[in-house]
mmCIF file of C-alpha atoms and ligand atoms in Angstrom:
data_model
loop_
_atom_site.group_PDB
_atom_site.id
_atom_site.type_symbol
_atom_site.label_atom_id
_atom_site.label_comp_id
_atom_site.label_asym_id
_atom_site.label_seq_id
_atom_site.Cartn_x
_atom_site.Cartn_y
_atom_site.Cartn_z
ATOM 1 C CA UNK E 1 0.000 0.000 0.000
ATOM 2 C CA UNK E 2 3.003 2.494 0.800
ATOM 3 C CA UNK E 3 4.880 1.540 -2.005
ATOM 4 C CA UNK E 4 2.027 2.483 -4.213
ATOM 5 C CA UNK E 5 1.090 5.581 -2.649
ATOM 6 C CA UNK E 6 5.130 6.250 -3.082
ATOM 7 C CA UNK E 7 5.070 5.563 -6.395
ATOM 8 C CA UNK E 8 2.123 7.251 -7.666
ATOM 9 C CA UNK E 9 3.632 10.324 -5.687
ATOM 10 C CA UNK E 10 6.603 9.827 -7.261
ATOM 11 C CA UNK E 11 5.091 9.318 -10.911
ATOM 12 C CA UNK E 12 3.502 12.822 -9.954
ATOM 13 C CA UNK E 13 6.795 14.913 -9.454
ATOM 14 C CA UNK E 14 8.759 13.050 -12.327
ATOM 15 C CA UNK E 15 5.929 15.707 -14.448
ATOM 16 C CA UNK E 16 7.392 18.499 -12.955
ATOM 17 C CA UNK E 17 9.206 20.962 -15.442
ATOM 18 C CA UNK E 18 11.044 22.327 -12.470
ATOM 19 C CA UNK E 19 12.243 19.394 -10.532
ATOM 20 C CA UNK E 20 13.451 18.191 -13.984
ATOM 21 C CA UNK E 21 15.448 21.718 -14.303
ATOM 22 C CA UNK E 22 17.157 21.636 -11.048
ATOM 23 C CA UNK E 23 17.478 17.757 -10.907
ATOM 24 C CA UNK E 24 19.538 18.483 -14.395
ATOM 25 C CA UNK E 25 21.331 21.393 -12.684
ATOM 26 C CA UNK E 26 22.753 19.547 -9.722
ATOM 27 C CA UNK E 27 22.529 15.763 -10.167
ATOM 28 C CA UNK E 28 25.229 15.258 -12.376
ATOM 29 C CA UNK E 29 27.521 18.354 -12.351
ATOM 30 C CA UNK E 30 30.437 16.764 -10.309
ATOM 31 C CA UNK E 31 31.795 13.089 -10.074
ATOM 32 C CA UNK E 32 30.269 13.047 -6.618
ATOM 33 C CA UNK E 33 26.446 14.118 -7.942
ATOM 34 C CA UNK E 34 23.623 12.634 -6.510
ATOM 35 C CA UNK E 35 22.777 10.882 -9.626
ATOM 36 C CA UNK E 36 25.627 9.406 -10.332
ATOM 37 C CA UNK E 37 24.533 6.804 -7.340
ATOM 38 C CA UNK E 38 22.620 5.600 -9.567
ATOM 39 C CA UNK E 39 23.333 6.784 -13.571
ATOM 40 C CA UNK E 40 26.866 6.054 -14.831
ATOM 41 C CA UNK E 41 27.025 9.444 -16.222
ATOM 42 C CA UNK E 42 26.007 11.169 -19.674
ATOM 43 C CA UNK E 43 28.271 10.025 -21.984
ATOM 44 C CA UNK E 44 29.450 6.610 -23.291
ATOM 45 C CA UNK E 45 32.608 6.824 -22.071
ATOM 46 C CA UNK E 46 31.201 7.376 -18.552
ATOM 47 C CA UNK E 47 29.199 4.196 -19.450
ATOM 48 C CA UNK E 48 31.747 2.213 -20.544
ATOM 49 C CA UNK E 49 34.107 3.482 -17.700
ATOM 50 C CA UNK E 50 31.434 1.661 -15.316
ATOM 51 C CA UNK E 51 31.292 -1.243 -17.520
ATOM 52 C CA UNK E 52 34.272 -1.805 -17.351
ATOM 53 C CA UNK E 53 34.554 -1.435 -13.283
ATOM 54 C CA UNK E 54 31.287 -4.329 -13.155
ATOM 55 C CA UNK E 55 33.473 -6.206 -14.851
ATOM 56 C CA UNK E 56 36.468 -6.051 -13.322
ATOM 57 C CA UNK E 57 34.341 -7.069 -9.961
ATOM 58 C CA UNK E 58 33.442 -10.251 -12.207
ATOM 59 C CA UNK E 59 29.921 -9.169 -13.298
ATOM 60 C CA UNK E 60 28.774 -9.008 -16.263
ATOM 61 C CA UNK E 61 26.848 -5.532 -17.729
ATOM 62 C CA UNK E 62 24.176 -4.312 -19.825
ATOM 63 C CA UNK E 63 24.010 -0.598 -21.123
ATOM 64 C CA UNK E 64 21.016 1.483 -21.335
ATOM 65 C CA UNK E 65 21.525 4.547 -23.201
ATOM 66 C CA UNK E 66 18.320 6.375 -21.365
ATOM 67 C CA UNK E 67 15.258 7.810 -22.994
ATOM 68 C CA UNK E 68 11.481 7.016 -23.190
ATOM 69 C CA UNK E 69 8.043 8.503 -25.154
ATOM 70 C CA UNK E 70 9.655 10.484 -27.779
ATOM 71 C CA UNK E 71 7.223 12.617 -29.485
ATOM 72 C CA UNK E 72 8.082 13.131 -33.067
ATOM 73 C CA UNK E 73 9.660 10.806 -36.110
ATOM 74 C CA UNK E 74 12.627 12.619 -35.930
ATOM 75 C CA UNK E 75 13.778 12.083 -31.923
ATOM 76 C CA UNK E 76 12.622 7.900 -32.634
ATOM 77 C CA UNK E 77 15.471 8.401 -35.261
ATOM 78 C CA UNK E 78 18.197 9.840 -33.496
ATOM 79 C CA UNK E 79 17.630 7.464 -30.688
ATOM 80 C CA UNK E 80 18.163 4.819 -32.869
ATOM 81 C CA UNK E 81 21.168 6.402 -34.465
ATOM 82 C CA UNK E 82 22.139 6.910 -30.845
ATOM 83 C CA UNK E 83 22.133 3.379 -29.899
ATOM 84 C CA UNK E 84 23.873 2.327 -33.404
ATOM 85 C CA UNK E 85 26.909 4.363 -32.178
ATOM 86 C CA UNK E 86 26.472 2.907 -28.638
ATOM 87 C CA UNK E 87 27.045 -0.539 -30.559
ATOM 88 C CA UNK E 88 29.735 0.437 -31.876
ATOM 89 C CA UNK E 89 31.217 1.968 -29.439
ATOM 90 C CA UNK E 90 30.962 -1.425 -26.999
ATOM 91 C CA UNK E 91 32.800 -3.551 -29.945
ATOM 92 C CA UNK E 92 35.885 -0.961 -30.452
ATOM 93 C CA UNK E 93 36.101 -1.079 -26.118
ATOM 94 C CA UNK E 94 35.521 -4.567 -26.045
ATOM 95 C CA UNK E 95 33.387 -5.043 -23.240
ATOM 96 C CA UNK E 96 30.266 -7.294 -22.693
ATOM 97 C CA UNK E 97 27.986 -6.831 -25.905
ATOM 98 C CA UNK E 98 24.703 -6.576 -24.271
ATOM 99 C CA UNK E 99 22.159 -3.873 -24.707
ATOM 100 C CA UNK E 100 18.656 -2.822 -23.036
ATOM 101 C CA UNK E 101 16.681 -0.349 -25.020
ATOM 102 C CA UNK E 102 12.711 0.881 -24.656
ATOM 103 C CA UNK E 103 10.389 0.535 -27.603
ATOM 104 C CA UNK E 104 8.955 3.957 -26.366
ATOM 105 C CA UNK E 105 12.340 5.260 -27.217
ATOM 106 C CA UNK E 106 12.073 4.482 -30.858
ATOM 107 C CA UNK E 107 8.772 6.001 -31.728
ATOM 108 C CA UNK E 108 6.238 3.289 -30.270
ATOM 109 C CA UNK E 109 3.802 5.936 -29.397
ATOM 110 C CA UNK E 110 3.813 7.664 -32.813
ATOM 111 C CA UNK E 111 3.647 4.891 -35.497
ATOM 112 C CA UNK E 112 4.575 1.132 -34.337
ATOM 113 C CA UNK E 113 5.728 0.135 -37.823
ATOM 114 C CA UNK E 114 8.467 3.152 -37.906
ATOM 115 C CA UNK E 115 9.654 1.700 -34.411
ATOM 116 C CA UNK E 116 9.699 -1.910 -35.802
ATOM 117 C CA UNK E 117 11.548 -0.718 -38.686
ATOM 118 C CA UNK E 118 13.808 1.292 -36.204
ATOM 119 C CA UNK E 119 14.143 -1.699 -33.963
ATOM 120 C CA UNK E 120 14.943 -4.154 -37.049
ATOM 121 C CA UNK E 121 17.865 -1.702 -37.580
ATOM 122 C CA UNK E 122 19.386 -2.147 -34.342
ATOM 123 C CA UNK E 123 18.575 -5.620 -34.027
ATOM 124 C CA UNK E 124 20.605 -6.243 -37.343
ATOM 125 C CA UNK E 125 23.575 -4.264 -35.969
ATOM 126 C CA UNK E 126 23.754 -6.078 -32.940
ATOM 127 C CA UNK E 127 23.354 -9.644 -34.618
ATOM 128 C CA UNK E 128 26.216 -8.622 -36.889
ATOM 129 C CA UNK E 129 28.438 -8.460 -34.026
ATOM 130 C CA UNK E 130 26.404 -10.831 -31.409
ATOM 131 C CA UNK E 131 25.371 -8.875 -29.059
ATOM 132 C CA UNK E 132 22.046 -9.484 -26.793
ATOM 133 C CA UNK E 133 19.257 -7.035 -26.867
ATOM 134 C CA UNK E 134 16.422 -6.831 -24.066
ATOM 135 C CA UNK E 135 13.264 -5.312 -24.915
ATOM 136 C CA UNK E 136 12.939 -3.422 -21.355
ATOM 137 C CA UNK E 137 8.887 -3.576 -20.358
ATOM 138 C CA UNK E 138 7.311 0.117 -19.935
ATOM 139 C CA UNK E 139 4.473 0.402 -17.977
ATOM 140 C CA UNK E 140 0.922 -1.579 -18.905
ATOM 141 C CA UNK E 141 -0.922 0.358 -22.224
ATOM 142 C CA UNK E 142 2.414 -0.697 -23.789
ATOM 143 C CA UNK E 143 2.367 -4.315 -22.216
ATOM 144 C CA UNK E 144 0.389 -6.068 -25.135
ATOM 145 C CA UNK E 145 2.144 -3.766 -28.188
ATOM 146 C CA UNK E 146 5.626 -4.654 -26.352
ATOM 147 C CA UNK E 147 4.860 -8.336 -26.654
ATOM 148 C CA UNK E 148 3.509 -8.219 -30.177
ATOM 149 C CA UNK E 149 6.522 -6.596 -31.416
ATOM 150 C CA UNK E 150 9.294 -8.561 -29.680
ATOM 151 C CA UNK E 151 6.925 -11.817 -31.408
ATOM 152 C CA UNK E 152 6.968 -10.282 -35.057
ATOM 153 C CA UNK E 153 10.745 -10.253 -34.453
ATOM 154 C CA UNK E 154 11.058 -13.719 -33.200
ATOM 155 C CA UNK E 155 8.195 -15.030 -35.886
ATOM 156 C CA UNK E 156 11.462 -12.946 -38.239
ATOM 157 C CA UNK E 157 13.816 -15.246 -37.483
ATOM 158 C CA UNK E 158 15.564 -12.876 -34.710
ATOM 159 C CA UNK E 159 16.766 -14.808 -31.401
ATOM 160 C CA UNK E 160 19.540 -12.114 -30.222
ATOM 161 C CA UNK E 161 16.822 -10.529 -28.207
ATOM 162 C CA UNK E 162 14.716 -11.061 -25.394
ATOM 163 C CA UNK E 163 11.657 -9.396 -23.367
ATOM 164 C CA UNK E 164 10.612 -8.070 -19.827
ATOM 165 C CA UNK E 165 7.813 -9.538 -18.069
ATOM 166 C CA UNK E 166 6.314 -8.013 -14.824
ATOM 167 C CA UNK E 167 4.731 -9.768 -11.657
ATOM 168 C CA UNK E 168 2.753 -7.039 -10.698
ATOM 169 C CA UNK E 169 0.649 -8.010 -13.867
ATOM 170 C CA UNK E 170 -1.576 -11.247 -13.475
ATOM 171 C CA UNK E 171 -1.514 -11.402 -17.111
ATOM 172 C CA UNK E 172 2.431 -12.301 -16.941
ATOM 173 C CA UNK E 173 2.086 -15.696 -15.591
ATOM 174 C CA UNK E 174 0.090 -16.363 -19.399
ATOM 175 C CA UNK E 175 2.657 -14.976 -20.972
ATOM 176 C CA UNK E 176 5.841 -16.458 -19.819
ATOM 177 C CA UNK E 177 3.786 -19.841 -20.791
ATOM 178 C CA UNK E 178 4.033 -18.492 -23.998
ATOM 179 C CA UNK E 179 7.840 -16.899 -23.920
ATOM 180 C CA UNK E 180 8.653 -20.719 -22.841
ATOM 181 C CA UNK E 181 6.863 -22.111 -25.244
ATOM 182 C CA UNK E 182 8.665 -19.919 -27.856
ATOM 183 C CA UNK E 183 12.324 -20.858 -26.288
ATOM 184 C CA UNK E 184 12.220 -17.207 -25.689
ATOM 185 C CA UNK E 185 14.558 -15.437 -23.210
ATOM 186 C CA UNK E 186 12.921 -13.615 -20.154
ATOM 187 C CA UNK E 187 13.982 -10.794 -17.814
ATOM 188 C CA UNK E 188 11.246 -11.165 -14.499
ATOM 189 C CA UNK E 189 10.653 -8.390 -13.119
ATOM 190 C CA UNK E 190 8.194 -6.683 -10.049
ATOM 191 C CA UNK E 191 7.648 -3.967 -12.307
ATOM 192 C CA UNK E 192 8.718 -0.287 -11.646
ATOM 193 C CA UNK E 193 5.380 1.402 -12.210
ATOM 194 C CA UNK E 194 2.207 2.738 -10.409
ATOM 195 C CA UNK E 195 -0.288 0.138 -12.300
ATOM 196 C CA UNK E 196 -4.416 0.746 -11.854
ATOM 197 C CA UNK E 197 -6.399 -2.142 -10.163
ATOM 198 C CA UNK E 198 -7.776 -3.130 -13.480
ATOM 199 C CA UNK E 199 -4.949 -4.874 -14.698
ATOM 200 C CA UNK E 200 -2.136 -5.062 -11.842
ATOM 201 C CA UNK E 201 -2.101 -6.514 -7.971
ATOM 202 C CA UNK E 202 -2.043 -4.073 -5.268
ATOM 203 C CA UNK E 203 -0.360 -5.640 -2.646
ATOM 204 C CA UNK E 204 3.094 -6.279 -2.396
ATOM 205 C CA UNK E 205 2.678 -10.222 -0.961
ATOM 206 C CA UNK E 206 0.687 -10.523 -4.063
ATOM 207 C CA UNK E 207 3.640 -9.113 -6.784
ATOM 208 C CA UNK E 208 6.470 -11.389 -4.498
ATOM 209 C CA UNK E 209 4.642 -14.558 -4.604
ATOM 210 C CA UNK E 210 3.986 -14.200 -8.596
ATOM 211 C CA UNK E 211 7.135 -13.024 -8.647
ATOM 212 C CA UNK E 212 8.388 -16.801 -7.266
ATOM 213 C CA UNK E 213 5.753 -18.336 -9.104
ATOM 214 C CA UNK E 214 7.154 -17.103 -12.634
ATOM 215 C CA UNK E 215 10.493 -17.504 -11.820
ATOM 216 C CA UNK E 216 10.202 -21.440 -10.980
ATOM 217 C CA UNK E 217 8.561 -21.526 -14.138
ATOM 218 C CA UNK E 218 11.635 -19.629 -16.022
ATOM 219 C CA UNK E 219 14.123 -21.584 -13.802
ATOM 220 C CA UNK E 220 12.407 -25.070 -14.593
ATOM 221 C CA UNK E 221 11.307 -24.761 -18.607
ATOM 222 C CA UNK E 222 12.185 -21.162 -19.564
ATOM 223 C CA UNK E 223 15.609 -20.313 -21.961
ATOM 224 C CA UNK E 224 18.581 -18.430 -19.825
ATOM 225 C CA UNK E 225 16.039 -16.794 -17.506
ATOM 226 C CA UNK E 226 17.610 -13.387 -16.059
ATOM 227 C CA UNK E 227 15.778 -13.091 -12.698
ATOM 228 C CA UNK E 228 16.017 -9.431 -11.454
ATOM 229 C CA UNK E 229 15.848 -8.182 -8.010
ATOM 230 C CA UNK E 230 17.299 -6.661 -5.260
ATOM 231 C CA UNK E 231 15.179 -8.581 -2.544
ATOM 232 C CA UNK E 232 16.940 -11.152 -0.522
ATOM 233 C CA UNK E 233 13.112 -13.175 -0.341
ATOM 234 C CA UNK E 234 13.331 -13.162 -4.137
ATOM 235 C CA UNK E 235 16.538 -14.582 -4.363
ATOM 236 C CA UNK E 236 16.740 -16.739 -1.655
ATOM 237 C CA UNK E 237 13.256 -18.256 -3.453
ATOM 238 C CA UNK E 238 15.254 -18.538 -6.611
ATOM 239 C CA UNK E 239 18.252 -20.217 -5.235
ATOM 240 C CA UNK E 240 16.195 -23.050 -2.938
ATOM 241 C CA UNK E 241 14.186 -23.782 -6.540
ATOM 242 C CA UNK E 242 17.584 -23.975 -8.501
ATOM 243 C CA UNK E 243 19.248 -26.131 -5.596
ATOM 244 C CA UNK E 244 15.818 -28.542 -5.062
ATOM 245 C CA UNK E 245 15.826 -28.981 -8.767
ATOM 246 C CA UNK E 246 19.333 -29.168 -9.802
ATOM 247 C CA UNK E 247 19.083 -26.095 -12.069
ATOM 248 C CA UNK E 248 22.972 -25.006 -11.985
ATOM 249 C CA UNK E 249 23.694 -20.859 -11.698
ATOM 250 C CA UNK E 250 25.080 -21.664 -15.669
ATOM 251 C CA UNK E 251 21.796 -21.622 -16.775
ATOM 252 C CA UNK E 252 20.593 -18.443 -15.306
ATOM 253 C CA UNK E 253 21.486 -15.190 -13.951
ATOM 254 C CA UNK E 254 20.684 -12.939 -11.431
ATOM 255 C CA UNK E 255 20.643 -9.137 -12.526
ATOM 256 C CA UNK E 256 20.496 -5.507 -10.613
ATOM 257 C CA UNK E 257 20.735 -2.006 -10.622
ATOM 258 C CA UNK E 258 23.588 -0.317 -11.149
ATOM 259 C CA UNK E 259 24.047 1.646 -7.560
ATOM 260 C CA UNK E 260 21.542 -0.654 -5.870
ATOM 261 C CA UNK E 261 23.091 -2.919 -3.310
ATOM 262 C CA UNK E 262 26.552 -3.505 -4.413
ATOM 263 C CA UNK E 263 26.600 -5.356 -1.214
ATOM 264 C CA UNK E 264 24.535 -8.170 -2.526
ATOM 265 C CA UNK E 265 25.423 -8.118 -5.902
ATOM 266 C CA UNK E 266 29.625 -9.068 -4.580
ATOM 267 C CA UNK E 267 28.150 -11.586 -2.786
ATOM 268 C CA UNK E 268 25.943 -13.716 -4.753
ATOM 269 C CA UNK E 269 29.490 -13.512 -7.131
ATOM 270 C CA UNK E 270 31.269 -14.926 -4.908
ATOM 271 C CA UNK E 271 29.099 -17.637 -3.984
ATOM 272 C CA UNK E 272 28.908 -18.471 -7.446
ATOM 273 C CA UNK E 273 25.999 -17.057 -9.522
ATOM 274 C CA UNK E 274 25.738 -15.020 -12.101
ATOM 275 C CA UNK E 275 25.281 -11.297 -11.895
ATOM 276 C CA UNK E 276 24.492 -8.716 -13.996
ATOM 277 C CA UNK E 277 24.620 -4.899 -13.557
ATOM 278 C CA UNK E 278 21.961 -3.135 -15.685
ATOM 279 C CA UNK E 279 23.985 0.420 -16.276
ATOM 280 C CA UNK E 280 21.724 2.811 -17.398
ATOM 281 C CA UNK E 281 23.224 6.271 -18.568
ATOM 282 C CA UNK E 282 22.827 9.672 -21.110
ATOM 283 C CA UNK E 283 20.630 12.750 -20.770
ATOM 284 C CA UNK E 284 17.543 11.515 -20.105
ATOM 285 C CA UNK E 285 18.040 10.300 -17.113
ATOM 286 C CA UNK E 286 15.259 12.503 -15.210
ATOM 287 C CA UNK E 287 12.071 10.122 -15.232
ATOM 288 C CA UNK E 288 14.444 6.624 -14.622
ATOM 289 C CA UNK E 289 15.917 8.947 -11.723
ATOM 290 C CA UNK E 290 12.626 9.126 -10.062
ATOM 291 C CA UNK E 291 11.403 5.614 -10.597
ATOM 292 C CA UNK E 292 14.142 4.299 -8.264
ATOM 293 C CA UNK E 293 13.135 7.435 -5.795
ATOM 294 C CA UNK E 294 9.408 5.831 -5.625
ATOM 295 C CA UNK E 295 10.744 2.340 -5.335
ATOM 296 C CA UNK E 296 12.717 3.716 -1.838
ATOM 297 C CA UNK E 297 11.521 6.822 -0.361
ATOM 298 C CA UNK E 298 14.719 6.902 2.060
ATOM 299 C CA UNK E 299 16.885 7.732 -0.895
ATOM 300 C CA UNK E 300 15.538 11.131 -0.918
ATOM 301 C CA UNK E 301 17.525 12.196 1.821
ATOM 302 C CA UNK E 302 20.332 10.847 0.053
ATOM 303 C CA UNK E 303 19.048 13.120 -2.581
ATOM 304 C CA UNK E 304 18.576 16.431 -0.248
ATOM 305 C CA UNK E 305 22.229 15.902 1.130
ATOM 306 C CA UNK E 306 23.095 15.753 -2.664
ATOM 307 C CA UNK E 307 21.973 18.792 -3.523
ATOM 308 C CA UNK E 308 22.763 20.586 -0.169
ATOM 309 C CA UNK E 309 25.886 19.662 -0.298
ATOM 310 C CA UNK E 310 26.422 20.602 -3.990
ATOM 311 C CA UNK E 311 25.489 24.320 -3.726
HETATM 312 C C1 FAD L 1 18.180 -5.405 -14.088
HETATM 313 C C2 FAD L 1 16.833 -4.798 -13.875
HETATM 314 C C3 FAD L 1 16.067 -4.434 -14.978
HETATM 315 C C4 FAD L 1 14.797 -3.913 -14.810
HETATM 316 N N1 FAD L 1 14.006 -3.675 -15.899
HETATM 317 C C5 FAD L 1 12.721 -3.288 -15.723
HETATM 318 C C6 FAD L 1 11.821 -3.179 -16.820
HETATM 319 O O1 FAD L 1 12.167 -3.409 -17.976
HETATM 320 N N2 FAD L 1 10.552 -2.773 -16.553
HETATM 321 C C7 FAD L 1 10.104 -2.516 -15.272
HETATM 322 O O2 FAD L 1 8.937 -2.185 -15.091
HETATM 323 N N3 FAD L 1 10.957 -2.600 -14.224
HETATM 324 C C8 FAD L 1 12.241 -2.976 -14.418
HETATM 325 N N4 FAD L 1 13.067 -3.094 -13.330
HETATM 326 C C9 FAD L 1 12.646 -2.532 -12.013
HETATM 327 C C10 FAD L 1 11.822 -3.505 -11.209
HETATM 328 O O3 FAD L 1 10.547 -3.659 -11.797
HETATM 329 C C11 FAD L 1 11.634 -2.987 -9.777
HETATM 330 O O4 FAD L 1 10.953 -1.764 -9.810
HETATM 331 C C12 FAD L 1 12.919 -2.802 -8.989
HETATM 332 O O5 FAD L 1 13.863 -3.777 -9.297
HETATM 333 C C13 FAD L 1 12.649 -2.849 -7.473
HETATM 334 O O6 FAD L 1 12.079 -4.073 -7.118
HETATM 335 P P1 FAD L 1 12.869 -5.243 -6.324
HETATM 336 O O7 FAD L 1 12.624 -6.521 -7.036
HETATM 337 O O8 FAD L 1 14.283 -4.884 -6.145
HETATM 338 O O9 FAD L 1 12.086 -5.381 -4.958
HETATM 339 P P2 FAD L 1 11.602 -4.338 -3.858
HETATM 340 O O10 FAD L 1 10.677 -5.107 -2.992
HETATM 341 O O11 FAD L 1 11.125 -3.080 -4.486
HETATM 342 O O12 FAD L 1 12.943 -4.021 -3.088
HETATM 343 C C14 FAD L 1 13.653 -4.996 -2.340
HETATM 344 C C15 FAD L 1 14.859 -4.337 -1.683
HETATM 345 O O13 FAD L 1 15.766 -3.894 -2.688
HETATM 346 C C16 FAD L 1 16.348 -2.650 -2.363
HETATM 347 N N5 FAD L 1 15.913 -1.643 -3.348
HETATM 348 C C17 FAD L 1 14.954 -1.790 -4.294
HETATM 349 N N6 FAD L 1 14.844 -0.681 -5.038
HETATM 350 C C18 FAD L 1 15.739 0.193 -4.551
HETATM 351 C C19 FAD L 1 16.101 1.517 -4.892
HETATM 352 N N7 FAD L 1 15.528 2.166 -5.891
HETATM 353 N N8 FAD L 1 17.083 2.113 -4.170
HETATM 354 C C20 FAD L 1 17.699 1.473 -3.164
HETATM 355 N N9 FAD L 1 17.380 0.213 -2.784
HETATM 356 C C21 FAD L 1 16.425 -0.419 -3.466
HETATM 357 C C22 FAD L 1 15.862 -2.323 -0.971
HETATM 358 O O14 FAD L 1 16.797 -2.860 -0.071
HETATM 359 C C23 FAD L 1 14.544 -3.067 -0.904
HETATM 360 O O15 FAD L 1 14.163 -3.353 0.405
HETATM 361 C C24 FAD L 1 14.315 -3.671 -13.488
HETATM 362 C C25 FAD L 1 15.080 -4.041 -12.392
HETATM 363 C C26 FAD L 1 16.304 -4.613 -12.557
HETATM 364 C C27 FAD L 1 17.085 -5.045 -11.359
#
């Protein structure tokens, strides 16, 4: 119930022109800025900078070049262009090849066959040099159109990508039936935002336990499952299924936030698992920013001492 009165409040300030403006002022100014807890910077060298620090800790990375709902043909376009360089860019610094990108991002919300075209390009680019792409999942009037296009791919002979699903949707425990049934590869997620009653559960006992129903199911017939979560319960649910069933950490992984308990994320490496740090960075880092404020209200102090401290 908190977490979704947090989150809608949250939801509510990410609208706000000025909170965006002196968010952009402060949060990144200095290599101390309180975004930088949780944004690798602006640039891809920043990016790959952090990459390369994941990895040195024995994790492997994804890069999100940040960005959602562009509003015109010609923004869809230079995000794409954006994330062509971004591919090449990870091949000359020869880091992990693995990409998460937003469909949102490419013109979804202006003409789906422009950001099927636009995906198609980066989907080629990638293949070409085998990297992974994940389809990240935006929130639910985008859960159905998300699906469809990550299928039309597949159905096109596509396998270097892979989808989101969320357990705060009951619908998600249909579809990963169907991502299994595909050979598809799954990221589970709770799902970062504030859902109506219509379509998502409430209550947070009721996202956790789908959350352990779906990943059994990913951990016992899905393809390379990537089960991602910062909650010990989670985890710990994930590991007794693996152990009880002889599902060895090679065959999935376990994935985080960059900035979001490092503590964890060390120590399920060295005990063996897999780990992946999903390192989001560029501009647009404003509403992404605010979606990990609403998922823990106690980092706004961090925040305030940010900014206090900055001036
Ligand atoms: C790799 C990755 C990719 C993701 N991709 C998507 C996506 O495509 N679509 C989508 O809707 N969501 C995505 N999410 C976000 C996800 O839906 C959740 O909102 C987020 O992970 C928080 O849920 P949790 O599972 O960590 O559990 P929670 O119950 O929210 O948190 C468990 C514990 O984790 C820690 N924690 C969680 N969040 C924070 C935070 N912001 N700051 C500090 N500590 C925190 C706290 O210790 C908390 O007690 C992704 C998450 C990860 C890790």
């Amino acid at each position: 119930m908190f977490q979704a009165v947090s989150k809608s409040f949250f939801t509510s300030l990410a609208a706000s022109t000025t909170l965006k403006d002196l968010a952009s002022k402060y949060g990144m100014r200095g290599p101390r800025s309180f975004a930088r807890r949780f944004i690798a910077g602006e640039t891809i060298d920043e990016a790959i900078a952090a990459a390369r620090a994941v990895e040195s800790a024995g994790m492997a990375q994804t890069l999100d070049l940040l960005g959602e709902s562009v509003a015109t043909m010609s923004e869809a376009d230079t995000a794409t262009r954006n994330y062509l360089a971004v591919v090449d860019r990870i091949v000359q610094a020869g880091i992990g090849r693995n990409i998460s990108l937003k469909l949102t991002q490419l013109g979804l919300t202006i003409d789906r066959a422009t950001c099927v075209d636009n995906l198609r390009r980066i989907l080629d680019e990638a293949a070409a040099h085998e990297f992974f792409v994940r389809i990240d999942m935006e929130n639910s009037p985008f859960t159905q159109v998300t699906i469809d296009v990550f299928e039309t791919m597949w159905q096109q002979g596509y396998r270097n990508v892979g989808v989101v699903l969320q357990s705060c949707l009951p619908r998600s425990m249909r579809d990963v039936k169907r991502m299994n049934e595909l050979g598809a590869r799954v990221r589970i997620v709770k799902g970062a935002y504030k859902e109506p009653r219509a379509v998502a559960y409430q209550e947070k006992e009721q996202v956790d336990a789908a959350f352990v129903e779906i990943t059994k199911l990913l951990l016992s017939s899905g393809t390379y499952p990537a089960i991602a979560t910062h909650d010990p319960a989670m985890i710990a649910a994930a590991r007794a299924h693996g152990a009880q069933h002889g599902i060895t950490p090679d065959r999935f992984e376990f994935q985080m936030l960059y900035g979001i308990r490092r503590d964890l994320q060390a120590q399920l490496v060295a005990e063996g698992f897999r780990m992946r740090v999903y390192i989001p960075f560029g501009r647009e880092w404003f509403p992404y920013f605010m979606r990990r404020l609403g998922e823990r209200p106690a980092n706004v102090g961090f925040v305030v001492r940010g900014i206090v401290n900055e001036r």
